[in-house]
Amino acid sequence: MRCLYCNKNEATKTYEQVKKGKRTTEYYCLECYHRLFLCAEDTEAEDALSACPYCGTALSEYEATKLVGCAYCYRTMGAGLYPSIVKMQGGVSGHRGKMPPLSPEDEDVLDKKEFATEAEFILYRADAAKRARIERQCGELEILSDYLREKKDYDGADGYEAKLAKMRATSEVEEEFVWRTGRTLSKQP
């Protein structure tokens, strides 16, 4: 089957939509499909795509609610979305995501020290986050080991103490471990 747009190449992509209760399927070659539906750089395509072809969210609807309908909205209506997104996130640098908690000492260093480059700051923060995670996990292992010793489960406590010693010796973070003991760690009066 030939592409509906260029009528030259073999169609490899389909575009399905429902209009007035009727389902229609259109067939496009990969090049035309990309140009028509995915390319946000082509001004002709931008003018044609004031609504997402996947979910039907209109640019005017986004401007009113500040909610997109699907992930493809960013591609198809990018020119209309990005100025608003940059404004909401406070500048071109954008949102950096959630930062892991640090120790009070590392927070003080970050507040007081002048870093030569942003890369140096990021590397220091990553190392500080790793140290904080190791300390948190070591604290959790100590609590669990003490709890098992109180319950006279010495083999289990020894296993956690060995894991704790290894973690402190190597300064390596374990993958997030999940306590599967079936017991609660809260102390009973």
PDB file of C-alpha atoms in Angstrom:
ATOM      1  CA  MET A   1       0.000   0.000   0.000  1.00  0.00           C
ATOM      2  CA  ARG A   2       1.294   3.477  -0.890  1.00  0.00           C
ATOM      3  CA  CYS A   3       1.693   6.453   1.435  1.00  0.00           C
ATOM      4  CA  LEU A   4      -1.406   8.628   1.594  1.00  0.00           C
ATOM      5  CA  TYR A   5       0.639  11.851   1.685  1.00  0.00           C
ATOM      6  CA  CYS A   6       3.393  11.425  -0.928  1.00  0.00           C
ATOM      7  CA  ASN A   7       1.828   8.546  -2.855  1.00  0.00           C
ATOM      8  CA  LYS A   8       5.360   7.345  -3.756  1.00  0.00           C
ATOM      9  CA  ASN A   9       6.794   5.246  -0.923  1.00  0.00           C
ATOM     10  CA  GLU A  10       5.496   2.086   0.649  1.00  0.00           C
ATOM     11  CA  ALA A  11       3.341   2.801   3.729  1.00  0.00           C
ATOM     12  CA  THR A  12       4.797   1.419   6.966  1.00  0.00           C
ATOM     13  CA  LYS A  13       2.985   3.495   9.606  1.00  0.00           C
ATOM     14  CA  THR A  14      -0.693   3.817  10.374  1.00  0.00           C
ATOM     15  CA  TYR A  15      -2.611   6.694  11.885  1.00  0.00           C
ATOM     16  CA  GLU A  16      -5.969   5.811  13.373  1.00  0.00           C
ATOM     17  CA  GLN A  17      -8.547   8.293  14.553  1.00  0.00           C
ATOM     18  CA  VAL A  18     -12.205   8.388  15.444  1.00  0.00           C
ATOM     19  CA  LYS A  19     -14.289  11.184  13.940  1.00  0.00           C
ATOM     20  CA  LYS A  20     -18.009  11.429  14.585  1.00  0.00           C
ATOM     21  CA  GLY A  21     -18.117   7.850  15.812  1.00  0.00           C
ATOM     22  CA  LYS A  22     -16.371   6.397  12.735  1.00  0.00           C
ATOM     23  CA  ARG A  23     -12.910   4.912  12.928  1.00  0.00           C
ATOM     24  CA  THR A  24     -10.580   5.787  10.048  1.00  0.00           C
ATOM     25  CA  THR A  25      -7.123   4.463   9.318  1.00  0.00           C
ATOM     26  CA  GLU A  26      -4.590   6.335   7.218  1.00  0.00           C
ATOM     27  CA  TYR A  27      -1.329   4.853   5.951  1.00  0.00           C
ATOM     28  CA  TYR A  28       1.951   6.774   5.667  1.00  0.00           C
ATOM     29  CA  CYS A  29       5.575   6.056   4.851  1.00  0.00           C
ATOM     30  CA  LEU A  30       8.030   6.575   7.698  1.00  0.00           C
ATOM     31  CA  GLU A  31       9.356   9.860   6.266  1.00  0.00           C
ATOM     32  CA  CYS A  32       5.921  11.457   5.817  1.00  0.00           C
ATOM     33  CA  TYR A  33       4.693  10.135   9.153  1.00  0.00           C
ATOM     34  CA  HIS A  34       7.648  11.744  10.904  1.00  0.00           C
ATOM     35  CA  ARG A  35       7.196  15.027   9.033  1.00  0.00           C
ATOM     36  CA  LEU A  36       3.444  15.186   9.665  1.00  0.00           C
ATOM     37  CA  PHE A  37       3.145  13.918  13.207  1.00  0.00           C
ATOM     38  CA  LEU A  38       6.468  13.902  15.039  1.00  0.00           C
ATOM     39  CA  CYS A  39       8.572  16.787  13.725  1.00  0.00           C
ATOM     40  CA  ALA A  40       8.204  19.951  15.790  1.00  0.00           C
ATOM     41  CA  GLU A  41      10.885  21.862  13.851  1.00  0.00           C
ATOM     42  CA  ASP A  42       9.017  22.159  10.554  1.00  0.00           C
ATOM     43  CA  THR A  43       6.892  25.300  10.747  1.00  0.00           C
ATOM     44  CA  GLU A  44       4.389  23.941   8.262  1.00  0.00           C
ATOM     45  CA  ALA A  45       3.887  20.903  10.463  1.00  0.00           C
ATOM     46  CA  GLU A  46       3.648  23.119  13.573  1.00  0.00           C
ATOM     47  CA  ASP A  47       0.882  25.195  12.054  1.00  0.00           C
ATOM     48  CA  ALA A  48      -0.993  22.048  11.093  1.00  0.00           C
ATOM     49  CA  LEU A  49      -0.558  20.487  14.528  1.00  0.00           C
ATOM     50  CA  SER A  50      -2.350  22.724  16.981  1.00  0.00           C
ATOM     51  CA  ALA A  51      -3.752  19.485  18.399  1.00  0.00           C
ATOM     52  CA  CYS A  52      -2.038  16.193  19.210  1.00  0.00           C
ATOM     53  CA  PRO A  53      -2.934  13.509  16.659  1.00  0.00           C
ATOM     54  CA  TYR A  54      -2.583  10.782  19.297  1.00  0.00           C
ATOM     55  CA  CYS A  55      -4.789  12.020  22.119  1.00  0.00           C
ATOM     56  CA  GLY A  56      -6.572  14.990  20.572  1.00  0.00           C
ATOM     57  CA  THR A  57      -5.450  17.538  23.170  1.00  0.00           C
ATOM     58  CA  ALA A  58      -5.575  20.998  21.582  1.00  0.00           C
ATOM     59  CA  LEU A  59      -2.939  23.643  22.227  1.00  0.00           C
ATOM     60  CA  SER A  60      -5.683  25.975  23.470  1.00  0.00           C
ATOM     61  CA  GLU A  61      -6.763  23.271  25.937  1.00  0.00           C
ATOM     62  CA  TYR A  62      -3.173  22.971  27.211  1.00  0.00           C
ATOM     63  CA  GLU A  63      -2.929  26.752  27.626  1.00  0.00           C
ATOM     64  CA  ALA A  64      -6.111  26.738  29.728  1.00  0.00           C
ATOM     65  CA  THR A  65      -5.304  23.716  31.948  1.00  0.00           C
ATOM     66  CA  LYS A  66      -1.480  23.408  31.713  1.00  0.00           C
ATOM     67  CA  LEU A  67      -1.966  19.638  31.288  1.00  0.00           C
ATOM     68  CA  VAL A  68      -0.906  17.602  28.275  1.00  0.00           C
ATOM     69  CA  GLY A  69      -2.834  14.537  27.204  1.00  0.00           C
ATOM     70  CA  CYS A  70       0.029  12.163  26.368  1.00  0.00           C
ATOM     71  CA  ALA A  71       3.795  11.975  25.836  1.00  0.00           C
ATOM     72  CA  TYR A  72       3.459  12.733  22.115  1.00  0.00           C
ATOM     73  CA  CYS A  73       2.002  16.159  22.897  1.00  0.00           C
ATOM     74  CA  TYR A  74       5.569  17.313  23.649  1.00  0.00           C
ATOM     75  CA  ARG A  75       6.684  16.310  20.154  1.00  0.00           C
ATOM     76  CA  THR A  76       3.713  17.429  18.150  1.00  0.00           C
ATOM     77  CA  MET A  77       2.962  20.721  19.924  1.00  0.00           C
ATOM     78  CA  GLY A  78       6.462  21.449  21.223  1.00  0.00           C
ATOM     79  CA  ALA A  79       6.717  25.007  19.931  1.00  0.00           C
ATOM     80  CA  GLY A  80       3.566  25.970  21.805  1.00  0.00           C
ATOM     81  CA  LEU A  81       4.397  24.030  24.978  1.00  0.00           C
ATOM     82  CA  TYR A  82       8.047  24.855  25.657  1.00  0.00           C
ATOM     83  CA  PRO A  83       7.767  28.598  26.380  1.00  0.00           C
ATOM     84  CA  SER A  84       5.119  27.866  29.001  1.00  0.00           C
ATOM     85  CA  ILE A  85       7.120  24.971  30.478  1.00  0.00           C
ATOM     86  CA  VAL A  86      10.295  27.057  30.738  1.00  0.00           C
ATOM     87  CA  LYS A  87       8.337  29.829  32.442  1.00  0.00           C
ATOM     88  CA  MET A  88       6.777  27.392  34.962  1.00  0.00           C
ATOM     89  CA  GLN A  89      10.115  25.778  35.804  1.00  0.00           C
ATOM     90  CA  GLY A  90      11.906  29.042  36.359  1.00  0.00           C
ATOM     91  CA  GLY A  91      14.288  29.480  33.466  1.00  0.00           C
ATOM     92  CA  VAL A  92      16.137  27.682  30.741  1.00  0.00           C
ATOM     93  CA  SER A  93      18.081  25.407  33.117  1.00  0.00           C
ATOM     94  CA  GLY A  94      14.772  23.780  34.005  1.00  0.00           C
ATOM     95  CA  HIS A  95      13.696  21.342  36.627  1.00  0.00           C
ATOM     96  CA  ARG A  96      16.430  19.137  38.041  1.00  0.00           C
ATOM     97  CA  GLY A  97      14.288  16.656  39.903  1.00  0.00           C
ATOM     98  CA  LYS A  98      14.261  15.557  43.504  1.00  0.00           C
ATOM     99  CA  MET A  99      17.593  15.688  45.307  1.00  0.00           C
ATOM    100  CA  PRO A 100      18.495  13.035  47.904  1.00  0.00           C
ATOM    101  CA  PRO A 101      18.985  14.285  51.478  1.00  0.00           C
ATOM    102  CA  LEU A 102      22.541  15.019  52.627  1.00  0.00           C
ATOM    103  CA  SER A 103      24.228  15.073  56.003  1.00  0.00           C
ATOM    104  CA  PRO A 104      24.277  18.446  57.822  1.00  0.00           C
ATOM    105  CA  GLU A 105      28.064  18.658  57.314  1.00  0.00           C
ATOM    106  CA  ASP A 106      27.760  18.227  53.543  1.00  0.00           C
ATOM    107  CA  GLU A 107      24.921  20.770  53.425  1.00  0.00           C
ATOM    108  CA  ASP A 108      27.224  23.273  55.194  1.00  0.00           C
ATOM    109  CA  VAL A 109      30.004  22.611  52.681  1.00  0.00           C
ATOM    110  CA  LEU A 110      27.614  23.152  49.779  1.00  0.00           C
ATOM    111  CA  ASP A 111      26.412  26.422  51.322  1.00  0.00           C
ATOM    112  CA  LYS A 112      29.863  27.831  52.110  1.00  0.00           C
ATOM    113  CA  LYS A 113      32.248  26.460  49.480  1.00  0.00           C
ATOM    114  CA  GLU A 114      32.755  28.197  46.144  1.00  0.00           C
ATOM    115  CA  PHE A 115      32.941  25.635  43.331  1.00  0.00           C
ATOM    116  CA  ALA A 116      34.937  26.483  40.216  1.00  0.00           C
ATOM    117  CA  THR A 117      32.499  24.827  37.829  1.00  0.00           C
ATOM    118  CA  GLU A 118      29.006  23.413  37.939  1.00  0.00           C
ATOM    119  CA  ALA A 119      30.453  19.986  37.134  1.00  0.00           C
ATOM    120  CA  GLU A 120      32.584  20.152  40.293  1.00  0.00           C
ATOM    121  CA  PHE A 121      29.474  21.040  42.332  1.00  0.00           C
ATOM    122  CA  ILE A 122      27.513  18.142  40.801  1.00  0.00           C
ATOM    123  CA  LEU A 123      30.320  15.648  41.492  1.00  0.00           C
ATOM    124  CA  TYR A 124      30.622  16.802  45.111  1.00  0.00           C
ATOM    125  CA  ARG A 125      26.849  16.560  45.595  1.00  0.00           C
ATOM    126  CA  ALA A 126      26.783  13.045  44.077  1.00  0.00           C
ATOM    127  CA  ASP A 127      29.570  11.893  46.428  1.00  0.00           C
ATOM    128  CA  ALA A 128      27.788  13.466  49.396  1.00  0.00           C
ATOM    129  CA  ALA A 129      24.538  11.716  48.452  1.00  0.00           C
ATOM    130  CA  LYS A 130      26.389   8.396  48.234  1.00  0.00           C
ATOM    131  CA  ARG A 131      27.922   8.936  51.696  1.00  0.00           C
ATOM    132  CA  ALA A 132      24.517   9.824  53.130  1.00  0.00           C
ATOM    133  CA  ARG A 133      22.969   6.708  51.618  1.00  0.00           C
ATOM    134  CA  ILE A 134      25.723   4.513  53.055  1.00  0.00           C
ATOM    135  CA  GLU A 135      25.220   6.040  56.513  1.00  0.00           C
ATOM    136  CA  ARG A 136      21.466   5.573  56.309  1.00  0.00           C
ATOM    137  CA  GLN A 137      21.822   1.928  55.297  1.00  0.00           C
ATOM    138  CA  CYS A 138      24.422   1.293  57.998  1.00  0.00           C
ATOM    139  CA  GLY A 139      22.048   2.773  60.577  1.00  0.00           C
ATOM    140  CA  GLU A 140      19.252   0.505  59.344  1.00  0.00           C
ATOM    141  CA  LEU A 141      21.514  -2.554  59.550  1.00  0.00           C
ATOM    142  CA  GLU A 142      22.552  -1.622  63.102  1.00  0.00           C
ATOM    143  CA  ILE A 143      18.910  -1.285  64.178  1.00  0.00           C
ATOM    144  CA  LEU A 144      18.014  -4.628  62.625  1.00  0.00           C
ATOM    145  CA  SER A 145      21.045  -6.368  64.123  1.00  0.00           C
ATOM    146  CA  ASP A 146      20.250  -4.992  67.615  1.00  0.00           C
ATOM    147  CA  TYR A 147      16.621  -6.038  67.243  1.00  0.00           C
ATOM    148  CA  LEU A 148      17.582  -9.599  66.261  1.00  0.00           C
ATOM    149  CA  ARG A 149      20.036  -9.832  69.184  1.00  0.00           C
ATOM    150  CA  GLU A 150      17.253  -8.791  71.572  1.00  0.00           C
ATOM    151  CA  LYS A 151      15.081 -11.558  70.112  1.00  0.00           C
ATOM    152  CA  LYS A 152      18.002 -13.991  70.502  1.00  0.00           C
ATOM    153  CA  ASP A 153      18.292 -14.600  66.739  1.00  0.00           C
ATOM    154  CA  TYR A 154      22.102 -14.539  66.794  1.00  0.00           C
ATOM    155  CA  ASP A 155      22.611 -16.084  63.356  1.00  0.00           C
ATOM    156  CA  GLY A 156      20.456 -13.430  61.699  1.00  0.00           C
ATOM    157  CA  ALA A 157      22.175 -10.657  63.664  1.00  0.00           C
ATOM    158  CA  ASP A 158      25.612 -11.985  62.692  1.00  0.00           C
ATOM    159  CA  GLY A 159      24.614 -11.965  59.017  1.00  0.00           C
ATOM    160  CA  TYR A 160      23.532  -8.331  59.194  1.00  0.00           C
ATOM    161  CA  GLU A 161      26.661  -7.364  61.131  1.00  0.00           C
ATOM    162  CA  ALA A 162      28.833  -9.003  58.465  1.00  0.00           C
ATOM    163  CA  LYS A 163      26.963  -7.052  55.793  1.00  0.00           C
ATOM    164  CA  LEU A 164      27.447  -3.881  57.867  1.00  0.00           C
ATOM    165  CA  ALA A 165      31.202  -4.498  58.252  1.00  0.00           C
ATOM    166  CA  LYS A 166      31.563  -5.131  54.516  1.00  0.00           C
ATOM    167  CA  MET A 167      29.634  -1.964  53.685  1.00  0.00           C
ATOM    168  CA  ARG A 168      31.800   0.165  55.988  1.00  0.00           C
ATOM    169  CA  ALA A 169      35.049  -1.389  54.735  1.00  0.00           C
ATOM    170  CA  THR A 170      34.317  -0.946  51.048  1.00  0.00           C
ATOM    171  CA  SER A 171      32.192   2.235  51.233  1.00  0.00           C
ATOM    172  CA  GLU A 172      29.968   0.655  48.613  1.00  0.00           C
ATOM    173  CA  VAL A 173      26.238   1.201  48.556  1.00  0.00           C
ATOM    174  CA  GLU A 174      24.072  -1.881  48.489  1.00  0.00           C
ATOM    175  CA  GLU A 175      21.092  -1.872  46.239  1.00  0.00           C
ATOM    176  CA  GLU A 176      18.054  -0.800  48.199  1.00  0.00           C
ATOM    177  CA  PHE A 177      17.317  -3.799  50.329  1.00  0.00           C
ATOM    178  CA  VAL A 178      13.873  -4.702  51.526  1.00  0.00           C
ATOM    179  CA  TRP A 179      13.375  -6.175  54.944  1.00  0.00           C
ATOM    180  CA  ARG A 180      11.657  -9.504  54.444  1.00  0.00           C
ATOM    181  CA  THR A 181      11.674 -10.654  58.035  1.00  0.00           C
ATOM    182  CA  GLY A 182       7.927 -10.370  58.496  1.00  0.00           C
ATOM    183  CA  ARG A 183       8.602  -8.671  61.820  1.00  0.00           C
ATOM    184  CA  THR A 184       8.112  -5.103  62.884  1.00  0.00           C
ATOM    185  CA  LEU A 185      11.110  -3.117  64.077  1.00  0.00           C
ATOM    186  CA  SER A 186       9.178  -0.927  66.494  1.00  0.00           C
ATOM    187  CA  LYS A 187      10.078  -1.551  70.109  1.00  0.00           C
ATOM    188  CA  GLN A 188       7.259  -2.944  72.195  1.00  0.00           C
ATOM    189  CA  PRO A 189       6.850  -1.595  75.779  1.00  0.00           C
TER     190      PRO A 189
END
